[in-house]
Structure formats: structure tokens, C-alpha cells
Amino acid sequence: MTMGNLDILLFITSGIFGVVAYRFYFKDIRDSVIKPNRWSWLIFCIATLLEVLTYNEVSGDLVKSSLFFISAICTFIIAALLWSRSTWKKPDWTEFICLSASIISLILWLGFNETLWAHIMLVVAIPISFIPIYRDSWNDWRVEDTVAWQLWTFGDLLAIFLVLTRLDKFEELPFAIVEFLSHATVWFLVSRGKRIFESSLSKSD
């Protein structure tokens, strides 16, 4: 499928939002502004790479897949940064489940050539891998207080439009929607915590 002007615009704009978001996130980690969950990011980098590879097999559209490939590369950079700055800590049950889902998906894909089922399992694993981040953001919004979540949300929304303009089969859509909802949820939780904090300050004054 060839790229039209709208496809090119959506691809470039979504890509810019994503890369800039990762740049902000990387800087905020380096400057100790935020304290992300490192197990979540390790799972992200593994699951996202497998998700993109299976997505490419399911969709057969390199244009849509390449947008997610960029994200996969960036998650590896973030995960490497986080693990280089932290000490060993065993995963909790949600992190263990996500790691297990990624491994099972890899077995389904490579061992049994069940690409679609591997893809579906990874789509389910992604929101589960966000649970530690949801939990941390709910308990203390400052650990994820970065503009990156807003930028990822906008970029994901544009990616959904790109997928829709080039949609060949329904199976191509859930991954983009899950990515959007996962990032938007963190943005909502951080914004919620910030509003509560600012409200408590105004009442104390």
C-alpha cells in the first residue's frame, strides 16, 4: 500500500511526538526528576519489540510497523538507563506475569508459528505491564510527573489515525488503541494527583 499525503503527515507527526516524549523522559530520569518502575520498562522493551515484530507479521504493512519499531528502540534505551542506575530487586506478581506472557508469546510465535495468538497475548500483556506504573502514579504522582506522557498520548492518537487510514484487517487496530489508553491513563493519574496536591496547598493557605 502506497503512502498518501495524509499518511505521510500522520507518520511524521506521530513519530515526532513519540521521539520528543522519549527525549523528555530520558532527561527527566537522568536529572532524577522522576523515578520510573524499572521492571515495567524492562517488560516494555521486550514486549514492545515482540509486539512490533508480530504486528508486522499480522499487518504486513511496514509503514505502520516502522512507527512502532521506533518506539521499541527507544524503550530499550530507557530500560538500559534505568537498569544502569538501580540495584537488583525481584519482580512483583504483575511484573512476573508480564514477563511470562512475553516468553509464552515468543514460544507461540517461533515454536508454533502462531503469530496472531502471540500478538493478541502481547496486546493483553501491555496494559498489565503498566499496572506497577499505575500503582506508583496513584500513590505518588511525582514519580511519573513528566510531559512525556502527554506527548505519547497525542502521538498514539495520531498513530491510531494512521492505522485507520491504512487499515486492512481488524487485528491491526487493538495494539495502537491499547498503547493510547495505557499512556493516557498514566497522564490522567499524574494530573489527578497533581490537582489533589494543589488543592490541599490552597486549602492550607
Protein backbone atom coordinates (compact mmCIF):
# COMPACT_ATOMS: atom_id res chain seq x y z
CA MET A 1 0.00 0.00 0.00
CA THR A 2 1.46 3.34 -1.07
CA MET A 3 1.62 6.36 1.24
CA GLY A 4 -0.67 9.32 0.57
CA ASN A 5 -0.10 12.85 1.81
CA LEU A 6 -2.27 12.24 4.90
CA ASP A 7 -0.35 9.05 5.71
CA ILE A 8 2.96 10.89 5.46
CA LEU A 9 1.71 13.72 7.68
CA LEU A 10 0.36 11.33 10.32
CA PHE A 11 3.51 9.20 10.23
CA ILE A 12 5.92 12.12 10.64
CA THR A 13 3.84 13.95 13.26
CA SER A 14 3.23 10.84 15.35
CA GLY A 15 6.91 9.93 15.11
CA ILE A 16 7.98 13.38 16.26
CA PHE A 17 5.63 13.29 19.26
CA GLY A 18 6.99 9.88 20.23
CA VAL A 19 10.69 10.70 19.88
CA VAL A 20 10.34 14.02 21.72
CA ALA A 21 8.43 12.24 24.51
CA TYR A 22 11.25 9.73 24.93
CA ARG A 23 13.76 12.60 24.94
CA PHE A 24 11.90 14.33 27.79
CA TYR A 25 11.55 11.05 29.68
CA PHE A 26 15.25 10.24 29.28
CA LYS A 27 16.22 13.72 30.50
CA ASP A 28 13.85 13.55 33.50
CA ILE A 29 15.30 10.18 34.55
CA ARG A 30 18.87 11.44 34.14
CA ASP A 31 18.09 14.54 36.20
CA SER A 32 16.28 12.43 38.84
CA VAL A 33 13.05 14.36 38.28
CA ILE A 34 11.07 11.10 38.02
CA LYS A 35 11.57 7.58 39.38
CA PRO A 36 10.02 5.10 36.95
CA ASN A 37 9.43 1.42 37.64
CA ARG A 38 12.40 -0.35 36.07
CA TRP A 39 10.71 -3.76 35.81
CA SER A 40 7.89 -2.20 33.82
CA TRP A 41 10.38 -0.72 31.40
CA LEU A 42 12.29 -3.98 31.05
CA ILE A 43 8.99 -5.66 30.19
CA PHE A 44 8.13 -2.77 27.83
CA CYS A 45 11.33 -3.18 25.84
CA ILE A 46 10.88 -6.96 25.50
CA ALA A 47 7.12 -6.94 24.94
CA THR A 48 7.16 -3.94 22.60
CA LEU A 49 9.82 -5.49 20.36
CA LEU A 50 7.92 -8.78 20.19
CA GLU A 51 4.65 -6.90 19.72
CA VAL A 52 6.06 -4.90 16.81
CA LEU A 53 7.54 -7.97 15.15
CA THR A 54 4.27 -9.90 15.42
CA TYR A 55 2.33 -6.76 14.41
CA ASN A 56 4.39 -6.56 11.25
CA GLU A 57 3.61 -10.20 10.52
CA VAL A 58 -0.12 -9.66 11.14
CA SER A 59 -0.47 -6.37 9.23
CA GLY A 60 2.15 -6.83 6.52
CA ASP A 61 2.43 -3.03 6.41
CA LEU A 62 5.98 -1.79 7.02
CA VAL A 63 4.82 1.84 7.22
CA LYS A 64 2.67 1.26 10.30
CA SER A 65 5.15 -1.20 11.78
CA SER A 66 8.13 1.14 11.40
CA LEU A 67 6.38 3.74 13.58
CA PHE A 68 6.19 1.17 16.37
CA PHE A 69 9.76 0.00 15.67
CA ILE A 70 10.98 3.49 16.58
CA SER A 71 9.13 3.20 19.90
CA ALA A 72 10.66 -0.24 20.54
CA ILE A 73 14.19 1.09 20.05
CA CYS A 74 13.51 3.99 22.42
CA THR A 75 12.14 1.68 25.13
CA PHE A 76 15.41 -0.27 25.04
CA ILE A 77 17.34 2.97 25.63
CA ILE A 78 15.12 3.94 28.58
CA ALA A 79 15.30 0.43 30.09
CA ALA A 80 19.10 0.40 29.77
CA LEU A 81 19.31 3.78 31.51
CA LEU A 82 17.02 2.69 34.35
CA TRP A 83 18.83 -0.59 34.97
CA SER A 84 22.24 1.08 34.88
CA ARG A 85 21.14 3.39 37.71
CA SER A 86 19.44 0.88 40.01
CA THR A 87 20.15 -2.16 42.18
CA TRP A 88 18.65 -5.62 41.85
CA LYS A 89 15.11 -6.09 43.08
CA LYS A 90 12.93 -9.11 42.34
CA PRO A 91 9.76 -8.54 40.28
CA ASP A 92 6.32 -8.48 41.90
CA TRP A 93 3.45 -10.68 40.68
CA THR A 94 2.26 -8.31 37.92
CA GLU A 95 5.77 -7.92 36.56
CA PHE A 96 6.28 -11.69 36.69
CA ILE A 97 3.01 -12.29 34.79
CA CYS A 98 4.05 -9.85 32.06
CA LEU A 99 7.46 -11.45 31.69
CA SER A 100 5.78 -14.85 31.47
CA ALA A 101 3.32 -13.60 28.83
CA SER A 102 6.19 -12.27 26.73
CA ILE A 103 8.04 -15.58 26.94
CA ILE A 104 4.90 -17.59 26.10
CA SER A 105 4.20 -15.27 23.15
CA LEU A 106 7.73 -15.81 21.86
CA ILE A 107 7.24 -19.60 22.10
CA LEU A 108 3.87 -19.39 20.30
CA TRP A 109 5.37 -17.28 17.55
CA LEU A 110 8.68 -19.03 16.94
CA GLY A 111 7.85 -22.56 18.15
CA PHE A 112 4.34 -23.00 16.77
CA ASN A 113 4.13 -20.20 14.18
CA GLU A 114 1.00 -18.85 15.92
CA THR A 115 1.70 -15.22 15.09
CA LEU A 116 -1.83 -13.92 15.63
CA TRP A 117 -2.21 -15.56 19.07
CA ALA A 118 1.23 -14.35 20.10
CA HIS A 119 0.24 -10.84 19.01
CA ILE A 120 -3.05 -10.98 20.93
CA MET A 121 -1.32 -12.20 24.08
CA LEU A 122 1.16 -9.33 23.91
CA VAL A 123 -1.65 -6.82 23.40
CA VAL A 124 -3.12 -8.12 26.67
CA ALA A 125 0.29 -8.08 28.39
CA ILE A 126 0.94 -4.39 27.67
CA PRO A 127 -1.75 -2.89 29.97
CA ILE A 128 -0.81 -5.45 32.64
CA SER A 129 2.80 -4.27 32.46
CA PHE A 130 1.55 -0.74 33.17
CA ILE A 131 -0.04 -1.81 36.48
CA PRO A 132 3.11 -1.03 38.54
CA ILE A 133 3.24 2.42 36.92
CA TYR A 134 -0.47 2.97 37.58
CA ARG A 135 0.06 1.93 41.19
CA ASP A 136 3.10 4.16 41.65
CA SER A 137 1.39 7.13 39.96
CA TRP A 138 -1.71 6.68 42.15
CA ASN A 139 0.36 6.57 45.33
CA ASP A 140 2.76 9.37 44.40
CA TRP A 141 2.14 11.32 41.19
CA ARG A 142 5.65 12.83 41.33
CA VAL A 143 7.33 9.56 40.31
CA GLU A 144 5.88 9.95 36.79
CA ASP A 145 5.38 13.72 36.63
CA THR A 146 6.71 14.35 33.13
CA VAL A 147 5.28 15.90 29.98
CA ALA A 148 6.30 12.74 28.13
CA TRP A 149 3.00 11.01 28.98
CA GLN A 150 1.02 13.79 27.28
CA LEU A 151 3.24 13.65 24.20
CA TRP A 152 2.95 9.85 23.99
CA THR A 153 -0.83 10.13 24.26
CA PHE A 154 -1.03 12.63 21.38
CA GLY A 155 1.41 10.60 19.30
CA ASP A 156 -0.57 7.40 19.93
CA LEU A 157 -3.77 9.11 18.86
CA LEU A 158 -2.16 10.10 15.58
CA ALA A 159 -0.85 6.53 15.20
CA ILE A 160 -4.43 5.24 15.55
CA PHE A 161 -5.50 7.56 12.73
CA LEU A 162 -2.58 6.30 10.63
CA VAL A 163 -3.62 2.69 11.22
CA LEU A 164 -7.22 3.54 10.34
CA THR A 165 -6.25 5.23 7.08
CA ARG A 166 -4.30 2.11 6.08
CA LEU A 167 -6.47 -0.50 7.81
CA ASP A 168 -6.52 -3.86 6.08
CA LYS A 169 -7.75 -6.11 8.91
CA PHE A 170 -9.21 -5.51 12.35
CA GLU A 171 -6.30 -7.27 14.11
CA GLU A 172 -4.09 -4.27 13.28
CA LEU A 173 -6.08 -1.87 15.47
CA PRO A 174 -6.03 -3.16 19.12
CA PHE A 175 -2.27 -2.62 19.62
CA ALA A 176 -2.48 1.08 18.72
CA ILE A 177 -5.58 1.57 20.89
CA VAL A 178 -4.03 -0.21 23.90
CA GLU A 179 -0.88 1.92 23.62
CA PHE A 180 -3.00 5.07 23.56
CA LEU A 181 -5.14 4.06 26.55
CA SER A 182 -2.12 2.95 28.60
CA HIS A 183 -0.27 6.24 28.15
CA ALA A 184 -3.42 8.33 28.60
CA THR A 185 -4.19 6.55 31.88
CA VAL A 186 -0.81 7.48 33.36
CA TRP A 187 -1.30 11.08 32.22
CA PHE A 188 -4.73 11.09 33.93
CA LEU A 189 -3.37 9.62 37.18
CA VAL A 190 -0.49 12.11 37.35
CA SER A 191 -2.85 15.01 36.60
CA ARG A 192 -5.26 13.74 39.26
CA GLY A 193 -2.53 13.56 41.89
CA LYS A 194 -1.24 17.00 40.98
CA ARG A 195 -4.73 18.53 41.26
CA ILE A 196 -5.27 16.97 44.69
CA PHE A 197 -1.87 18.22 45.84
CA GLU A 198 -2.50 21.76 44.58
CA SER A 199 -5.96 21.74 46.14
CA SER A 200 -4.55 20.76 49.52
CA LEU A 201 -2.00 23.58 49.28
CA SER A 202 -4.67 26.16 48.51
CA LYS A 203 -6.80 24.96 51.45
CA SER A 204 -3.82 25.21 53.82
CA ASP A 205 -3.29 28.82 52.72
